[in-house]
XYZ file of C-alpha atoms in Angstrom:
419
model
C 92.050 94.605 130.813
C 93.637 92.667 127.955
C 95.771 89.571 127.531
C 99.111 90.423 125.887
C 101.829 88.354 124.270
C 103.882 88.724 127.464
C 101.315 86.570 129.285
C 101.962 83.347 127.348
C 104.723 80.991 126.229
C 104.329 80.516 122.480
C 107.212 78.111 121.870
C 105.975 75.307 119.659
C 102.499 76.846 119.463
C 100.686 77.791 116.276
C 99.253 81.281 116.419
C 96.917 83.089 114.056
C 98.040 86.706 113.904
C 95.551 89.180 112.396
C 97.297 92.344 111.252
C 96.300 95.384 109.203
C 98.832 95.807 106.398
C 96.328 97.359 103.998
C 98.656 99.595 101.993
C 98.548 102.100 99.138
C 99.453 100.266 95.935
C 100.308 101.338 92.411
C 97.558 99.420 90.622
C 99.536 99.305 87.380
C 102.408 97.203 88.687
C 101.172 96.258 92.179
C 104.104 97.965 93.901
C 103.445 98.966 97.524
C 103.907 102.728 97.830
C 103.995 103.023 101.635
C 105.039 100.207 103.970
C 104.260 102.053 107.237
C 101.606 99.571 108.395
C 103.813 96.626 107.482
C 106.618 98.056 109.588
C 104.234 98.852 112.438
C 103.376 95.190 113.066
C 106.915 93.887 112.528
C 107.799 94.009 116.246
C 104.913 91.708 117.134
C 105.846 89.239 114.384
C 109.530 89.264 115.338
C 108.805 88.713 119.022
C 106.506 85.775 118.324
C 108.893 84.162 115.851
C 111.922 84.641 118.118
C 109.982 83.003 120.946
C 109.418 79.891 118.865
C 105.864 80.442 117.684
C 104.617 79.240 114.333
C 103.201 82.513 113.052
C 100.308 82.408 110.577
C 99.444 85.924 109.437
C 95.956 86.888 108.275
C 95.352 90.238 106.597
C 93.381 92.106 103.960
C 94.111 94.452 101.088
C 91.426 96.927 99.999
C 87.959 95.597 99.130
C 86.137 94.175 96.102
C 85.712 96.665 93.282
C 88.712 98.834 94.163
C 91.748 99.179 91.910
C 94.123 98.159 94.715
C 92.165 94.994 95.561
C 94.815 92.341 95.014
C 96.797 89.473 96.499
C 99.216 89.726 99.415
C 102.221 88.488 97.459
C 103.907 91.906 97.449
C 103.170 92.307 101.143
C 105.013 89.052 101.898
C 108.020 90.259 99.920
C 108.148 93.589 101.755
C 107.577 91.911 105.120
C 110.454 89.488 104.453
C 112.768 92.456 103.842
C 111.554 94.337 106.929
C 111.944 91.278 109.179
C 115.121 90.063 107.452
C 113.523 86.643 107.495
C 111.493 84.666 104.979
C 107.744 85.160 105.099
C 106.143 82.423 103.011
C 103.203 83.609 100.951
C 100.373 81.093 100.549
C 97.792 81.871 97.868
C 95.078 80.176 99.891
C 93.028 81.046 102.980
C 91.465 77.866 104.304
C 91.871 75.168 101.644
C 94.097 72.087 101.631
C 97.178 74.089 100.563
C 96.862 76.463 103.517
C 96.152 73.622 105.941
C 99.098 71.464 104.858
C 101.435 74.473 104.966
C 100.392 75.318 108.530
C 100.643 71.724 109.732
C 104.199 71.417 108.359
C 105.527 74.660 109.882
C 108.591 74.610 112.138
C 109.022 76.714 115.278
C 109.729 80.332 114.294
C 108.352 79.989 110.769
C 106.203 82.801 109.374
C 103.438 82.324 106.807
C 101.181 84.938 105.221
C 97.833 83.609 104.005
C 95.918 85.097 101.099
C 93.831 88.290 101.296
C 90.938 87.378 103.611
C 88.623 89.665 101.648
C 88.810 87.271 98.704
C 86.366 85.273 100.839
C 82.750 86.451 100.416
C 81.655 86.114 104.064
C 84.455 88.457 105.131
C 82.941 91.401 103.274
C 79.267 91.095 104.179
C 77.905 94.491 105.190
C 76.174 93.201 108.307
C 79.520 92.408 109.966
C 80.202 95.965 111.138
C 78.736 96.204 114.615
C 79.199 94.438 117.915
C 76.552 92.139 119.371
C 76.929 89.693 122.231
C 76.733 86.710 119.885
C 79.164 88.186 117.337
C 82.121 85.825 118.027
C 79.853 82.781 117.847
C 78.285 83.919 114.561
C 81.675 84.651 113.038
C 83.089 81.448 114.448
C 80.460 79.519 112.513
C 81.441 81.000 109.148
C 83.053 78.589 106.703
C 86.565 80.050 106.829
C 86.781 79.952 110.618
C 85.222 76.480 110.868
C 87.811 75.196 108.388
C 90.912 76.567 110.153
C 90.239 77.119 113.870
C 91.489 73.634 114.844
C 94.949 74.527 113.508
C 95.593 77.240 116.101
C 96.439 77.398 119.799
C 96.065 81.186 120.097
C 94.592 84.113 118.195
C 96.572 87.341 118.382
C 94.972 90.517 117.054
C 97.250 93.386 116.078
C 94.883 95.013 113.565
C 93.868 98.147 115.471
C 93.039 99.936 112.218
C 90.252 97.387 111.675
C 89.158 97.155 115.317
C 85.831 98.852 114.556
C 84.789 95.961 112.325
C 83.358 92.575 113.291
C 84.408 90.454 110.334
C 85.184 86.726 110.682
C 88.974 87.091 110.489
C 88.873 89.745 113.214
C 86.681 88.079 115.838
C 85.709 84.566 114.733
C 88.714 82.661 116.088
C 88.044 84.141 119.539
C 85.083 81.760 119.800
C 87.531 78.840 119.958
C 90.873 80.016 121.373
C 92.218 82.830 123.591
C 92.252 86.241 121.892
C 95.365 88.240 122.741
C 96.384 91.831 121.960
C 99.490 92.273 119.822
C 101.944 95.081 120.483
C 100.346 97.561 118.069
C 96.884 96.882 119.448
C 97.984 97.155 123.081
C 99.933 100.396 122.574
C 97.074 102.024 120.655
C 94.511 101.154 123.310
C 96.839 102.185 126.140
C 97.628 105.571 124.571
C 94.095 106.464 123.503
C 92.624 105.269 126.809
C 94.936 107.639 128.651
C 93.528 110.516 126.610
C 89.944 109.572 127.438
C 90.479 108.610 131.070
C 93.169 110.899 132.410
C 94.532 113.490 129.960
C 96.921 116.107 131.212
C 95.089 119.427 131.127
C 94.496 121.646 129.277
C 93.391 119.101 126.693
C 92.693 120.355 123.172
C 91.050 118.435 120.327
C 91.638 119.665 116.769
C 89.018 118.190 114.451
C 88.678 118.655 110.713
C 88.458 116.588 107.567
C 85.440 115.295 105.720
C 84.054 112.689 108.150
C 82.029 115.267 110.002
C 79.522 112.950 111.660
C 82.317 110.961 113.298
C 84.056 114.135 114.442
C 80.834 115.481 115.930
C 80.428 112.212 117.865
C 83.926 112.780 119.247
C 83.026 116.355 120.203
C 79.933 115.144 122.070
C 81.906 112.469 123.906
C 84.913 114.515 124.990
C 82.879 117.551 126.037
C 80.172 115.656 127.911
C 82.879 113.657 129.699
C 84.840 116.801 130.582
C 87.807 115.368 128.695
C 88.507 118.281 126.348
C 88.894 121.883 127.413
C 88.764 123.244 123.862
C 87.664 121.932 120.478
C 89.259 123.610 117.447
C 87.252 122.900 114.300
C 88.026 123.115 110.608
C 87.114 121.491 107.279
C 83.561 120.246 106.691
C 83.111 120.062 110.469
C 83.613 123.830 110.676
C 81.196 124.452 107.800
C 78.476 122.585 109.679
C 79.059 124.619 112.827
C 79.163 127.861 110.848
C 75.750 126.994 109.421
C 74.553 126.250 112.941
C 75.650 129.732 114.015
C 73.818 131.372 111.140
C 76.626 132.114 108.692
C 75.704 132.197 105.013
C 78.388 130.031 103.419
C 76.724 130.005 100.002
C 77.217 126.958 97.829
C 79.395 125.390 100.524
C 76.106 124.378 102.158
C 75.343 122.299 99.058
C 78.578 120.402 99.686
C 77.438 119.648 103.228
C 74.104 118.472 101.827
C 75.711 116.293 99.150
C 77.682 114.514 101.882
C 74.491 113.786 103.821
C 75.343 116.023 106.769
C 72.444 118.482 106.923
C 71.103 116.540 109.911
C 74.314 117.382 111.772
C 73.499 121.101 111.827
C 70.876 120.696 114.546
C 73.308 118.592 116.590
C 75.902 121.350 116.194
C 73.372 123.929 117.392
C 72.770 121.884 120.539
C 76.497 121.532 121.182
C 77.019 125.277 120.786
C 74.153 125.990 123.185
C 75.494 123.550 125.764
C 79.242 124.120 125.606
C 79.571 127.685 124.305
C 83.141 128.926 123.950
C 84.662 125.481 124.454
C 84.111 125.099 120.711
C 86.443 127.454 118.831
C 85.445 128.548 115.309
C 87.475 129.818 112.352
C 87.493 133.606 112.142
C 88.671 133.678 108.546
C 88.812 131.228 105.652
C 90.739 130.670 102.443
C 88.563 130.614 99.320
C 89.343 128.894 96.056
C 88.895 131.539 93.368
C 89.881 130.097 90.002
C 92.508 127.952 91.697
C 94.031 130.806 93.666
C 93.948 131.286 97.443
C 92.112 134.341 98.752
C 91.625 134.808 102.493
C 88.535 136.600 103.825
C 87.230 137.312 107.317
C 84.029 135.581 108.360
C 81.124 137.945 108.912
C 77.554 136.998 109.818
C 76.264 139.708 107.467
C 78.296 138.652 104.429
C 77.706 135.685 102.149
C 80.590 133.441 101.132
C 80.527 133.348 97.331
C 83.306 130.830 96.631
C 84.340 127.349 97.798
C 85.997 127.241 101.213
C 89.215 125.241 100.842
C 91.120 126.067 104.036
C 91.228 128.113 107.207
C 92.774 131.565 107.035
C 95.948 133.000 108.597
C 94.115 134.637 111.510
C 92.504 131.321 112.427
C 95.862 129.555 112.196
C 97.282 132.084 114.654
C 94.257 131.710 116.954
C 94.493 127.912 116.957
C 98.251 128.069 117.431
C 97.721 129.886 120.733
C 95.388 127.198 122.065
C 97.709 124.395 120.974
C 100.797 126.035 122.458
C 99.049 126.408 125.844
C 97.831 122.808 125.933
C 99.309 119.806 127.734
C 97.505 117.254 125.553
C 96.629 117.738 121.873
C 94.599 115.259 119.824
C 94.155 116.031 116.134
C 92.140 114.263 113.459
C 91.450 115.320 109.889
C 93.152 118.003 107.775
C 92.098 121.654 107.983
C 91.524 121.987 104.249
C 92.200 120.536 100.823
C 95.837 119.914 101.699
C 96.477 117.924 98.504
C 96.444 121.298 96.711
C 99.615 123.210 97.632
C 97.677 126.474 97.713
C 95.494 125.164 100.516
C 97.879 123.204 102.727
C 98.648 126.241 104.897
C 96.014 125.550 107.572
C 96.891 121.868 107.943
C 100.606 122.649 107.999
C 100.010 125.396 110.554
C 98.258 123.006 112.927
C 100.996 120.399 112.490
C 103.725 122.990 113.065
C 102.030 124.117 116.271
C 101.798 120.526 117.464
C 105.454 119.886 116.612
C 106.576 122.945 118.554
C 104.469 122.463 121.680
C 105.606 120.636 124.823
C 102.197 118.922 124.988
C 101.662 115.209 124.411
C 100.542 115.079 120.783
C 98.396 112.486 119.044
C 97.323 112.274 115.412
C 94.368 110.021 114.696
C 95.714 108.388 111.549
C 94.097 108.821 108.139
C 94.651 111.894 105.983
C 96.227 114.018 108.721
C 98.981 111.464 109.278
C 99.589 111.480 105.513
C 99.792 115.274 105.599
C 102.262 115.123 108.493
C 104.496 112.870 106.415
C 104.199 115.188 103.408
C 105.411 118.212 105.398
C 108.042 116.195 107.274
C 106.538 116.541 110.748
C 105.385 112.971 111.396
C 108.488 112.119 113.445
C 107.808 115.053 115.763
C 104.489 113.702 117.017
C 104.319 111.591 120.158
C 101.810 109.151 118.711
C 100.329 108.657 115.252
C 97.526 106.135 115.292
C 97.569 103.317 112.748
C 93.786 103.496 112.577
C 91.718 106.297 111.074
C 88.137 105.073 111.494
C 88.968 102.884 114.487
C 90.724 105.730 116.272
C 87.918 108.220 115.819
C 85.274 105.677 116.896
C 87.355 104.902 119.979
C 87.583 108.611 120.834
C 83.821 108.902 120.274
C 83.302 106.340 123.043
C 81.871 103.666 120.768
C 82.192 99.927 121.326
C 84.818 98.505 118.994
C 84.109 94.811 118.286
C 87.743 93.685 118.339
C 88.441 95.392 121.658
C 85.260 93.940 123.179
C 86.397 90.462 122.101
C 89.815 91.038 123.674
C 88.246 92.207 126.936
C 85.955 89.181 127.067
C 88.891 86.874 126.360
C 90.800 88.367 129.283
C 87.932 87.522 131.624
C 87.670 83.997 130.240
C 91.329 83.001 129.958
C 93.352 85.128 132.373
C 93.823 82.198 134.795
C 95.892 80.460 132.111
C 98.280 83.338 131.588
C 101.315 84.447 133.526
C 102.141 87.747 135.256
C 98.479 88.805 135.227
């Protein structure tokens, strides 16, 4: 159970709102190329502001060393246009400028603080996992100690970062109630339905390059009798093909270079345990001097060229499973979709999902980008705002932000309304 913004009266209250508006940026002129995440959290911001809250937004952009690691000035400008209301950008996180700005806010005002990842403690590598003392440790970091007294509530709407335990994501929960924003609540509600009570048949379509995460999802949804079929593609499929004894040539070296050779044994165990619940490609598209050539998979024949996509027969096979499903969850593209010669498998899966009557979910990341490219994003029932967070949730892992929200519900629910 979670506290939501419907449970409290925010009029005259100062709220810290953590969002994920990390956006693709043209590093040459710092123009935001896609404002989807900014628009996603706009409903939460509007509701809080309209209800008289003083809204102080905390967010990040990229990470140190990346070309798109920059200030949030452009984000404030875009957010002001989306909300049709001024969002004041403050080039400070916890100094005197930020503090005086927050203290002098009027009801309904909206302020966006500087990129929290400009602060060193926010990007420490040991802040990734949940421990029982995580909120206390993060609450004792300098940034949180400097600003916590300014806030009455902490609202977290950053589902895309829910798998991280950084100070801005969990630290304020040590001092004030932690509440789920609209994006956070809807993500958890939708994904929980898939894990707890999906309409059957339930099909998972898993591809992309993050094979270890996908294999964790496979283990979770098969052992919990959640999925009826798993359709695999991409690097995930290459690992399972190796586990079945296929000679995929130099494609094995790609698996090795990504550090996934240890996943082959896990794949073997999954095949032995769950058999035909895991559906394999029956043909693949090879990249031969930039051209697409489809070949059938045969245990007695070595693959001599890079595998860049699934083949037409596999697309047709997977289409049948998707069309017969009542719930479809997809994560990761089927191939190197950025190359127009190898988008066919990814587009085929997306077309099947768009045409089915099943409840369809895309787990964010590259597959959601591909859906937008082929114009099918609006035909999905739910596209997650979180790539890594979504897949870790589906793998049954503890997400620090969600754990904090659950603990806050137990601690503060007597102060809320309609609970």
